CSV table of C-alpha atoms in Angstrom, one decimal:
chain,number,residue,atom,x,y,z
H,1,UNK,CA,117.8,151.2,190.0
H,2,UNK,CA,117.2,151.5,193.3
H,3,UNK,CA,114.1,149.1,194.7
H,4,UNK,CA,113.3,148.2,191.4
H,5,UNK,CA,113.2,144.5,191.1
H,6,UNK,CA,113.0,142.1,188.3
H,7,UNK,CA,112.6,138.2,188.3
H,8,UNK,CA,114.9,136.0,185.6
H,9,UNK,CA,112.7,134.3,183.1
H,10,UNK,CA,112.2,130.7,184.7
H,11,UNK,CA,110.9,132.8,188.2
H,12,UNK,CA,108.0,134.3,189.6
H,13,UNK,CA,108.7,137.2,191.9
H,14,UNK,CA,106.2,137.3,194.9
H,15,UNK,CA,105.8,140.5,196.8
H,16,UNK,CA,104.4,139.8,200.0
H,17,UNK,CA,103.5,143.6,202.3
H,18,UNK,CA,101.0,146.1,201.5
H,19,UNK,CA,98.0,145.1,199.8
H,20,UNK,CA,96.7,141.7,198.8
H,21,UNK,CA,97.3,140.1,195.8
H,22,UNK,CA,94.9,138.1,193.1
H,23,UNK,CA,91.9,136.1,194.6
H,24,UNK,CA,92.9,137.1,198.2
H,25,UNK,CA,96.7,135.6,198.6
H,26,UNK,CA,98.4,137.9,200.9
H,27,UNK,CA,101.3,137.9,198.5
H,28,UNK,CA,101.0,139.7,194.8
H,29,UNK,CA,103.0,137.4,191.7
H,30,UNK,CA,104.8,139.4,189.1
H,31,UNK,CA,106.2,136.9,185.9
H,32,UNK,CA,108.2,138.4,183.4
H,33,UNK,CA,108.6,141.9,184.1
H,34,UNK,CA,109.9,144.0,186.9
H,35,UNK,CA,108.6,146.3,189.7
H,36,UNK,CA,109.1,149.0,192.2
H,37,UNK,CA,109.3,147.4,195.6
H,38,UNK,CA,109.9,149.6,198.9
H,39,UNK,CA,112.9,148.1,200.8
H,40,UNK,CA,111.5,148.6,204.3
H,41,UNK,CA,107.7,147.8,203.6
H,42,UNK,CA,107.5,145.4,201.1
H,43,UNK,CA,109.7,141.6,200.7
H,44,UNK,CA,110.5,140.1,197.8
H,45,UNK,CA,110.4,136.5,196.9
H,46,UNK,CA,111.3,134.2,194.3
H,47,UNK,CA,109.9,130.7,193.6
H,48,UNK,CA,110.7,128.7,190.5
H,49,UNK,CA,109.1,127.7,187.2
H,50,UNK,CA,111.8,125.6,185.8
H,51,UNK,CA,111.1,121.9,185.5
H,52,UNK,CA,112.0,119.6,188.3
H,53,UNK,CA,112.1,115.7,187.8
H,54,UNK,CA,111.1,113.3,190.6
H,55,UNK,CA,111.8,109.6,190.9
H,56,UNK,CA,109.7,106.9,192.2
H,57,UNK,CA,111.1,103.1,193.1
H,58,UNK,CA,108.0,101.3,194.3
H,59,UNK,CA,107.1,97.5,195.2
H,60,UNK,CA,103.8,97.0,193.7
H,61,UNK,CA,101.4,93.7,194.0
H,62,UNK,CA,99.4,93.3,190.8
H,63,UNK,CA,95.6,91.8,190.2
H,64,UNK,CA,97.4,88.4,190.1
H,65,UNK,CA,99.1,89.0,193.5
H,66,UNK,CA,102.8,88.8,192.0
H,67,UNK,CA,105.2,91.7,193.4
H,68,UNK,CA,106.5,93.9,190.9
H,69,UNK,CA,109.2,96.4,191.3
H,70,UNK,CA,108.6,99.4,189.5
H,71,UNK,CA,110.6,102.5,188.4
H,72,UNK,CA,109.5,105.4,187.3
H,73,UNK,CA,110.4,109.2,186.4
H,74,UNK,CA,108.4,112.0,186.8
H,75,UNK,CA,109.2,115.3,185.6
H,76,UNK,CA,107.0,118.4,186.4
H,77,UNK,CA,106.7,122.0,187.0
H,78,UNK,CA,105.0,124.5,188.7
H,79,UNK,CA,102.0,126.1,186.8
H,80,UNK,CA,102.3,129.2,184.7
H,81,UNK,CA,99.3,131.1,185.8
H,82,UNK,CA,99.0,133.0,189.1
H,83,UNK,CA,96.3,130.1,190.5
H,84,UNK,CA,99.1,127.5,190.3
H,85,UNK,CA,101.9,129.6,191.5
H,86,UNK,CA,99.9,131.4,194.0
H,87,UNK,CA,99.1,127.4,195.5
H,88,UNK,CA,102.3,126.5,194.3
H,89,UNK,CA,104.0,129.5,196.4
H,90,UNK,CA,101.8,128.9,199.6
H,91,UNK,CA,103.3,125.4,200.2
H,92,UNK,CA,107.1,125.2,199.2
H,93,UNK,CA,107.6,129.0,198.8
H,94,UNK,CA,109.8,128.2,202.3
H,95,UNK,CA,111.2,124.9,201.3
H,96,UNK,CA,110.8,124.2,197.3
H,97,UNK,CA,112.9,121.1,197.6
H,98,UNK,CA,109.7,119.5,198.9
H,99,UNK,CA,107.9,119.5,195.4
H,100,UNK,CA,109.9,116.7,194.3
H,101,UNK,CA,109.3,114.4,197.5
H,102,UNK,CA,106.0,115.4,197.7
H,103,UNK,CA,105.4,114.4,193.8
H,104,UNK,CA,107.3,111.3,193.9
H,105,UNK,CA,104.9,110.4,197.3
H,106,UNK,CA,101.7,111.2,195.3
H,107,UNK,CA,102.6,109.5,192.2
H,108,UNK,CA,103.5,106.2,194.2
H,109,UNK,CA,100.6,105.9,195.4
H,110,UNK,CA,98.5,106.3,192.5
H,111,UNK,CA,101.9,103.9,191.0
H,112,UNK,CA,100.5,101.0,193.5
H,113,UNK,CA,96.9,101.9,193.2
H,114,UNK,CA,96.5,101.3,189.0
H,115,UNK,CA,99.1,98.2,189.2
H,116,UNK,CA,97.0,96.5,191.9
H,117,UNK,CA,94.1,96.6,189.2
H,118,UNK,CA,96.0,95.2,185.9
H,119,UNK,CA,97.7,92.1,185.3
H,120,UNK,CA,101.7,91.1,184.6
H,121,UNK,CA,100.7,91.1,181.1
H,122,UNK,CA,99.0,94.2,181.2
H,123,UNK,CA,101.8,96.0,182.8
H,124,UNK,CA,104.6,94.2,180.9
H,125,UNK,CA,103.2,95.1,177.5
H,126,UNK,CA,101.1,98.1,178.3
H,127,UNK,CA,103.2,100.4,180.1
H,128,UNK,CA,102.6,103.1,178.0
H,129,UNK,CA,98.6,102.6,179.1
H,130,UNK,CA,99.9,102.4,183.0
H,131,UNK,CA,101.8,105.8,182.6
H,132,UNK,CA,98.5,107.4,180.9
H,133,UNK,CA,96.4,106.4,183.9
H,134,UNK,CA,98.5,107.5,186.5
H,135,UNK,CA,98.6,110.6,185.1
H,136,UNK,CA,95.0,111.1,184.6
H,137,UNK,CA,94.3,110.0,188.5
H,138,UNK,CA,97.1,112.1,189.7
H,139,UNK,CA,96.5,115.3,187.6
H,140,UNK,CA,93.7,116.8,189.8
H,141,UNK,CA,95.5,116.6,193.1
H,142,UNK,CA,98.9,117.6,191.0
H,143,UNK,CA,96.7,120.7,189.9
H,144,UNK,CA,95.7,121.4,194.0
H,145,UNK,CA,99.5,122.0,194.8
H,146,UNK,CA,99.8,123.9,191.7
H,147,UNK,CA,101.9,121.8,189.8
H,148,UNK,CA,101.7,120.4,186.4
H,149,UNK,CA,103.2,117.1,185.3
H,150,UNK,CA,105.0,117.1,181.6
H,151,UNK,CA,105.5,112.9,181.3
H,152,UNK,CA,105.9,110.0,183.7
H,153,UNK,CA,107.9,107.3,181.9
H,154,UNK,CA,108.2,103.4,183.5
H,155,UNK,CA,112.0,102.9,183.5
H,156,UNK,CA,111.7,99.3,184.8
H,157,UNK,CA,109.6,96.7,186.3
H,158,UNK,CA,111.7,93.5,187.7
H,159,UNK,CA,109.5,90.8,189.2
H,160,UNK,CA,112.1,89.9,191.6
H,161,UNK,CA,112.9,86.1,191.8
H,162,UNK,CA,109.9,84.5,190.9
H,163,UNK,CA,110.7,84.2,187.6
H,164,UNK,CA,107.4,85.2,186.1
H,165,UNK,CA,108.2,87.5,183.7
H,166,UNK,CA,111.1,85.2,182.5
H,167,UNK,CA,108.5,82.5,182.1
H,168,UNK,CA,106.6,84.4,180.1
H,169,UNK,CA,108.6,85.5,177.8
H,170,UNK,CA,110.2,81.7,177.5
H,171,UNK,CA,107.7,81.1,174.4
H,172,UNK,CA,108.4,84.8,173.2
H,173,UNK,CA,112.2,83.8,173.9
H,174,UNK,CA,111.8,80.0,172.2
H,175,UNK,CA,110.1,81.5,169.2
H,176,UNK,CA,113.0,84.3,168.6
H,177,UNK,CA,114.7,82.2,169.1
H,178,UNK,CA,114.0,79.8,166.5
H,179,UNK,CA,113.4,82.4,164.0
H,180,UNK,CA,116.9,83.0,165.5
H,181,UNK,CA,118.2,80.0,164.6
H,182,UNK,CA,115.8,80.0,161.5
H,183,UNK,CA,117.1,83.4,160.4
H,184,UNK,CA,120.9,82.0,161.5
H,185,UNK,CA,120.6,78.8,159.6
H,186,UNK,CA,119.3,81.4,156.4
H,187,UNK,CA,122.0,83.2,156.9
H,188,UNK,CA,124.7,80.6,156.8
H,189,UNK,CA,123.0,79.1,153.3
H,190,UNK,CA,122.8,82.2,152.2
H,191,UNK,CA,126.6,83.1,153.2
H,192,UNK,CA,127.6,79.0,152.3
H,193,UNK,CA,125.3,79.9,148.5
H,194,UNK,CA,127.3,83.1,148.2
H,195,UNK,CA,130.6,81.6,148.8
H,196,UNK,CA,130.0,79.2,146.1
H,197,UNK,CA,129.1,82.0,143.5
H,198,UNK,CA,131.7,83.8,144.6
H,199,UNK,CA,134.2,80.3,144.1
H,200,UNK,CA,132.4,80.2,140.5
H,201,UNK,CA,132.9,83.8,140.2
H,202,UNK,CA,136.0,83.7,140.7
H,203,UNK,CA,136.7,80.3,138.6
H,204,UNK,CA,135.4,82.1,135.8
H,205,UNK,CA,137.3,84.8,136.3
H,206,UNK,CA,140.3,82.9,136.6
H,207,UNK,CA,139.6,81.0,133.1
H,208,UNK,CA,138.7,84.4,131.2
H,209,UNK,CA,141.9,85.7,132.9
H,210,UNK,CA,143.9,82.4,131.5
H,211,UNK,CA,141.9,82.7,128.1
H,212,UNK,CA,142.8,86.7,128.0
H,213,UNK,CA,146.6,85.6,128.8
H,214,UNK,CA,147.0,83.2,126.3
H,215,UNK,CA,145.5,85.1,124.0
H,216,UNK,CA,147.8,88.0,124.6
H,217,UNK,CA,150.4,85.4,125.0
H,218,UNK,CA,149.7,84.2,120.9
H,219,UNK,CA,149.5,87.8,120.1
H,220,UNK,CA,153.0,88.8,121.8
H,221,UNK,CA,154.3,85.4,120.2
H,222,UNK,CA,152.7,86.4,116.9
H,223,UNK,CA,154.1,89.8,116.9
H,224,UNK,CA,157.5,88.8,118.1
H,225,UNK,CA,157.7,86.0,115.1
H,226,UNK,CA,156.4,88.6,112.7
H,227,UNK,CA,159.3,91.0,114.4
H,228,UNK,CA,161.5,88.2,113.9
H,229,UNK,CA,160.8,87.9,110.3
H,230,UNK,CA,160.7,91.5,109.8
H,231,UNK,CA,164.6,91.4,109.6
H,232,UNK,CA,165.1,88.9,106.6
H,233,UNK,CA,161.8,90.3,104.9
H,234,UNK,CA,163.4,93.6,104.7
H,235,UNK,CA,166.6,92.2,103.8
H,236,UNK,CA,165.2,90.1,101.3
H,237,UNK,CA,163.0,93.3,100.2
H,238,UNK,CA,166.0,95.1,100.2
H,239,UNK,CA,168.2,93.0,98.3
H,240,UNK,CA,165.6,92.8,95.4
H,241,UNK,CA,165.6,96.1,95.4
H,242,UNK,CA,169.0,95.8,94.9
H,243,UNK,CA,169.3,93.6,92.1
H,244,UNK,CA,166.3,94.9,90.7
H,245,UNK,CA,168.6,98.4,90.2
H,246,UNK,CA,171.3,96.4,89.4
H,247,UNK,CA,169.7,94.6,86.6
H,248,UNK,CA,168.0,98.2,85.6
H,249,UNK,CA,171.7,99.9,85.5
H,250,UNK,CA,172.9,96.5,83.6
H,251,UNK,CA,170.2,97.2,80.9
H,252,UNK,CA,171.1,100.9,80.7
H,253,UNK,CA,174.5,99.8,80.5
H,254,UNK,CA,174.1,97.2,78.2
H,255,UNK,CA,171.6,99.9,76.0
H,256,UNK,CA,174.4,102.1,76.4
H,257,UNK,CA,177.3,100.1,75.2
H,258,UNK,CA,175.3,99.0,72.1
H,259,UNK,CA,174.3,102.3,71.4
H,260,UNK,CA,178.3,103.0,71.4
H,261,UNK,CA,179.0,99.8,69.4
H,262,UNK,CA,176.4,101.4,66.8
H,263,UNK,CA,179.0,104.7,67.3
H,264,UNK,CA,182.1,103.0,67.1
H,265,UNK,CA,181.3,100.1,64.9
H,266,UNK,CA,178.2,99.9,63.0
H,267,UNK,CA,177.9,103.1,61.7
H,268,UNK,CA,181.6,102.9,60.7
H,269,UNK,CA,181.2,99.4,59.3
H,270,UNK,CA,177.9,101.0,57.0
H,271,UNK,CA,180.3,103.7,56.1
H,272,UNK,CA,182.6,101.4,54.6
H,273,UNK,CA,180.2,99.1,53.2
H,274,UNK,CA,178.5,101.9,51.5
H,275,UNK,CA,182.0,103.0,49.9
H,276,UNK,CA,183.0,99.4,48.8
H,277,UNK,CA,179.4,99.7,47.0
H,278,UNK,CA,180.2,103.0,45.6
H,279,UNK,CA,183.6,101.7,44.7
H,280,UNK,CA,182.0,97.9,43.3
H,281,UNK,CA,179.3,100.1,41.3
H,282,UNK,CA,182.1,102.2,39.9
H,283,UNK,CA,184.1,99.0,39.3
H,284,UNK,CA,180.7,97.1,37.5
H,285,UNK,CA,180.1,100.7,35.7
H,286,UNK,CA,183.9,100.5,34.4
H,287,UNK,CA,183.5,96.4,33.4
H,288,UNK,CA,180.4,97.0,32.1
H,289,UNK,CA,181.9,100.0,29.3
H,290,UNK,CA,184.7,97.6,28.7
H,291,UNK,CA,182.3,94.7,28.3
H,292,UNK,CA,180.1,96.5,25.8
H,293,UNK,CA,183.4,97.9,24.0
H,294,UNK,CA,184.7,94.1,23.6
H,295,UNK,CA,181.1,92.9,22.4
H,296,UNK,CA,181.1,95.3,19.7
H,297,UNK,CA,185.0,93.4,18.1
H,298,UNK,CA,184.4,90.2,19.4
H,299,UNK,CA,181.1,89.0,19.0
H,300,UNK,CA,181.9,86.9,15.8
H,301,UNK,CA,184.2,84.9,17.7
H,302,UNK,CA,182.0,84.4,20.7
H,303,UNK,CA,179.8,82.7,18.5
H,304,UNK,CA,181.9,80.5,16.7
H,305,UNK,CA,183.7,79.6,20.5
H,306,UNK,CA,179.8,79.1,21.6
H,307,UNK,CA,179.5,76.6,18.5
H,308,UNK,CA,182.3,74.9,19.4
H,309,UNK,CA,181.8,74.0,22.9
H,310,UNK,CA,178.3,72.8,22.1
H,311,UNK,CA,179.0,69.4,21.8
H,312,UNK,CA,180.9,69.7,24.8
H,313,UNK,CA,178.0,71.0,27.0
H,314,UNK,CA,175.9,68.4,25.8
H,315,UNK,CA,178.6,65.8,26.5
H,316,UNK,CA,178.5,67.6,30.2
H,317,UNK,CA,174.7,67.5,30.2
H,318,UNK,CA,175.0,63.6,29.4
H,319,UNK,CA,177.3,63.0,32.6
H,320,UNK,CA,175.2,64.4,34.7
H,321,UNK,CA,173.1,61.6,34.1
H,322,UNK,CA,175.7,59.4,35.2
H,323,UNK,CA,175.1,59.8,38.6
H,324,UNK,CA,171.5,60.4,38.8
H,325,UNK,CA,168.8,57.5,39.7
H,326,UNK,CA,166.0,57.4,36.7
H,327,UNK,CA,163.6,55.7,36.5
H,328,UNK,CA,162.7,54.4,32.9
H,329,UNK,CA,159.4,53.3,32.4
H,330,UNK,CA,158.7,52.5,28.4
H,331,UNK,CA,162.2,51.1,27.9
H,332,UNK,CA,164.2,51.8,25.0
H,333,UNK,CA,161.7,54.3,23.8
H,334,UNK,CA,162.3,56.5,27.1
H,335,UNK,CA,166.4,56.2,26.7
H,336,UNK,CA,166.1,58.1,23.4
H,337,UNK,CA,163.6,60.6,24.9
H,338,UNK,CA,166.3,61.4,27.0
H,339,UNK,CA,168.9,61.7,24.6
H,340,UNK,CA,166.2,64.2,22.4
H,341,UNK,CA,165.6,66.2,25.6
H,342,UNK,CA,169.4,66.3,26.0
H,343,UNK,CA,170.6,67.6,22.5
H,344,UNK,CA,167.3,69.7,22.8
H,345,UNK,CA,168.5,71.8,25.4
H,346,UNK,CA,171.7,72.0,24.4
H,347,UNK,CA,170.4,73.9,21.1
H,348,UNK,CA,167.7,76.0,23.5
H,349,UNK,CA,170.5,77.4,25.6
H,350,UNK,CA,172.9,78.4,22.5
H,351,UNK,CA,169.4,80.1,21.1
H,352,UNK,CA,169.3,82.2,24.8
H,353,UNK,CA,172.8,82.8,24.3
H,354,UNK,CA,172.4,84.0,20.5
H,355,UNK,CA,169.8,86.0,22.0
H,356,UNK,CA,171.4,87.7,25.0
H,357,UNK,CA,174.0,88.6,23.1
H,358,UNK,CA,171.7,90.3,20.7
H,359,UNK,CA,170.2,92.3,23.5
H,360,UNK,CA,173.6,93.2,24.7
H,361,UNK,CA,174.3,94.6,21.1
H,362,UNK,CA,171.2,96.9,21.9
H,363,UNK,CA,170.7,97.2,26.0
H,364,UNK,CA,174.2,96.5,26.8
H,365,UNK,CA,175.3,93.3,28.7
H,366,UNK,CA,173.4,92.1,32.3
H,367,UNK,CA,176.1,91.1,34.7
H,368,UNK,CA,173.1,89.4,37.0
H,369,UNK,CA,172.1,87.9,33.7
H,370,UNK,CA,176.1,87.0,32.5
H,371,UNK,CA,176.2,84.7,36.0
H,372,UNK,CA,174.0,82.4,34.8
H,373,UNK,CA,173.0,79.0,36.0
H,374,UNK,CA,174.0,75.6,35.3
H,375,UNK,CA,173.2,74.6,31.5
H,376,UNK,CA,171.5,72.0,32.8
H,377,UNK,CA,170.3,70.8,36.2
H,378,UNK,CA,169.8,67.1,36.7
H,379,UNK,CA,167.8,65.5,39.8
H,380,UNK,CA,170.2,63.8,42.7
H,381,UNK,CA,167.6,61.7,44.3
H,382,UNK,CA,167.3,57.8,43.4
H,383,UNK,CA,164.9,56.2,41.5
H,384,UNK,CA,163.8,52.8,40.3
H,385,UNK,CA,164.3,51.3,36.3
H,386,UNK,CA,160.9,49.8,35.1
H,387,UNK,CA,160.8,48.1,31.7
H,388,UNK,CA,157.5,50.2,30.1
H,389,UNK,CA,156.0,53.6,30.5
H,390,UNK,CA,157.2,57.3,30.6
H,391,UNK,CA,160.6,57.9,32.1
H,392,UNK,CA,160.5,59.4,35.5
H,393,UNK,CA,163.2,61.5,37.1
H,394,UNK,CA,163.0,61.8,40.1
């Protein structure tokens, strides 16, 4: 719009014409809004809030009379009420390039001032106590120019080529560095120390890794010889197997072909020993009718031909002495015993005779009977002859 007039953010606008502005300033301040101004009558101005820095390079000579050379930053603004920018505006409103070189000028001086009263060591360790007092001597004159400062910070202080501040730091320098060479010589134990763990480390690893290799070696080997033997075990397994089927179809065979020999030739051979019984039975059953049908005509003459052989049978009995061994023990005596016993038993077995053919008139004949034994059955085994006693045969 037409004469209305605004300042940026980081301005003051100063509106100078017509009347007079705060406190008597023959200019009126307007911060962060805007404002009618008349073209013709009033004029507009602008002066800056942003911060400005300043730097200061200044040869100083402490309490102890050694020069230092000192660098330092300041960095400052103009004030933000209308008493600072109003002073502020009255001095570099025409030129506000000054505020720095004017700043850096003050603060030199006050720079030069405080080092003059401290010491190297004061200065070298305390900077942070030299910035604070500069600050505080400068602030009230800072404040008459209406600036304000934010920091100062000391960038560096060299003491030229005197050497004093290298001198005093040469114990602060020996000591580092010994704990240098301390911390070094630490380090290199500690490094040498962790090397030899790690050489142990890794020798142990090396022999669980050998240990793990030959063990999986004897287990490869183990399963390749059991592999190997598989082969043969199986066969072998297999041909029992075999044979044990074989021998199991031999027995079935074997059961088989006696069960057929029982068909084909057992049970046929039974048969036909069961009809050569039949047929023997008939034949005994036909021998037997006949036997008892001669009895009945002929047993007159059995008996006489019975009495007529007895002499005979004892003449028969008497040989078999012959060749027996006896053994005579009362002599003469026992010879006739014999001889009694002889002709005894020759009359005893024409009595059983007698008598069996009795029964045979009444039961019919025994063929089991008929067989018979010998008459009389004499001892084969040798004896000895004794010239008293019983006789003895053996």
């Amino acid at each position: 719009m037409f004469g209305y007039r605004v300042p940026a953010p980081d301005e003051a606008m100063l509106i100078s014409g017509g009347r007079r502005g705060l406190g008597g300033a023959p200019f009126r301040v307007v911060t962060g809004h805007g404002k009618f101004v008349l073209p013709v009558f009033r004029k507009v101005r602008f002066l800056t809030l942003s911060m400005c820095e300043s730097e200061v390079t200044e040869t100083c000579v402490t309490r102890q009379g050694i020069a230092l050379h000192v660098r330092a930053v300041i960095a400052f603004k103009v004030g933000n009420d209308h008493e600072s920018i109003i002073n502020a505006g009255q001095r570099f409103l025409s030129d506000q390039d000054q505020m720095s070189v004017l700043t850096g000028r003050i603060f030199a001086g006050h720079l030069r001032a405080i080092i003059g009263s401290m010491t190297v060591e004061e200065i070298v360790t305390e900077r942070q106590k030299l910035a604070a007092e500069v600050l505080d001597t400068s602030k009230t004159e800072m404040a008459k120019i209406g600036l304000t400062v934010d920091s100062l910070q000391i960038q560096s202080i060299d003491d030229g080529d005197t050497g004093y501040i290298d001198a005093m730091s040469a114990p602060h320098k020996a000591a580092i560095q010994r704990q240098a060479q301390i911390a070094q010589a630490q380090a290199t134990q500690a490094a040498v120390e962790a090397e030899q763990a790690a050489a142990r480390k890794q020798a142990e690893y090396a022999r669980q890794t050998a240990i793990v290799k030959a063990e999986y070696s004897a287990e490869v080997d183990r399963a390749q010889a059991e592999a190997a033997q598989a082969g043969p075990l199986a066969q072998a397994h297999a041909q029992q197997e075999v044979l044990a089927a074989q021998t199991e179809l031999a027995q079935r065979q074997a059961e088989l072909r006696q069960q057929q020999l029982v068909a084909e030739v057992v049970k046929p051979a039974e048969a036909e020993a069961e009809r050569v019984r039949i047929l023997a039975a008939a034949e005994a059953q036909r021998m037997k009718i006949q036997a008892e049908a001669a009895a009945s005509y002929d047993r007159v003459a059995l008996d006489r031909m019975l009495i007529d052989q007895l002499p005979q049978i004892v003449k028969e009995a008497a040989g078999g002495l012959a060749g027996a061994n006896v053994n005579v023990l009362n002599g003469a005596d026992g010879l006739g015993e014999i001889a009694a016993g002889l002709v005894s038993q020759g009359l005893t077995i024409l009595d059983s005779v007698r008598q069996n053919l009795n029964g045979q008139d009444s039961d019919g004949p025994r063929p089991e009977e008929s067989k018979g034994s010998s008459l009389l059955q004499l001892p084969t085994s040798k004896g000895k002859k004794s010239n008293d006693g019983p006789v003895d045969v053996d």
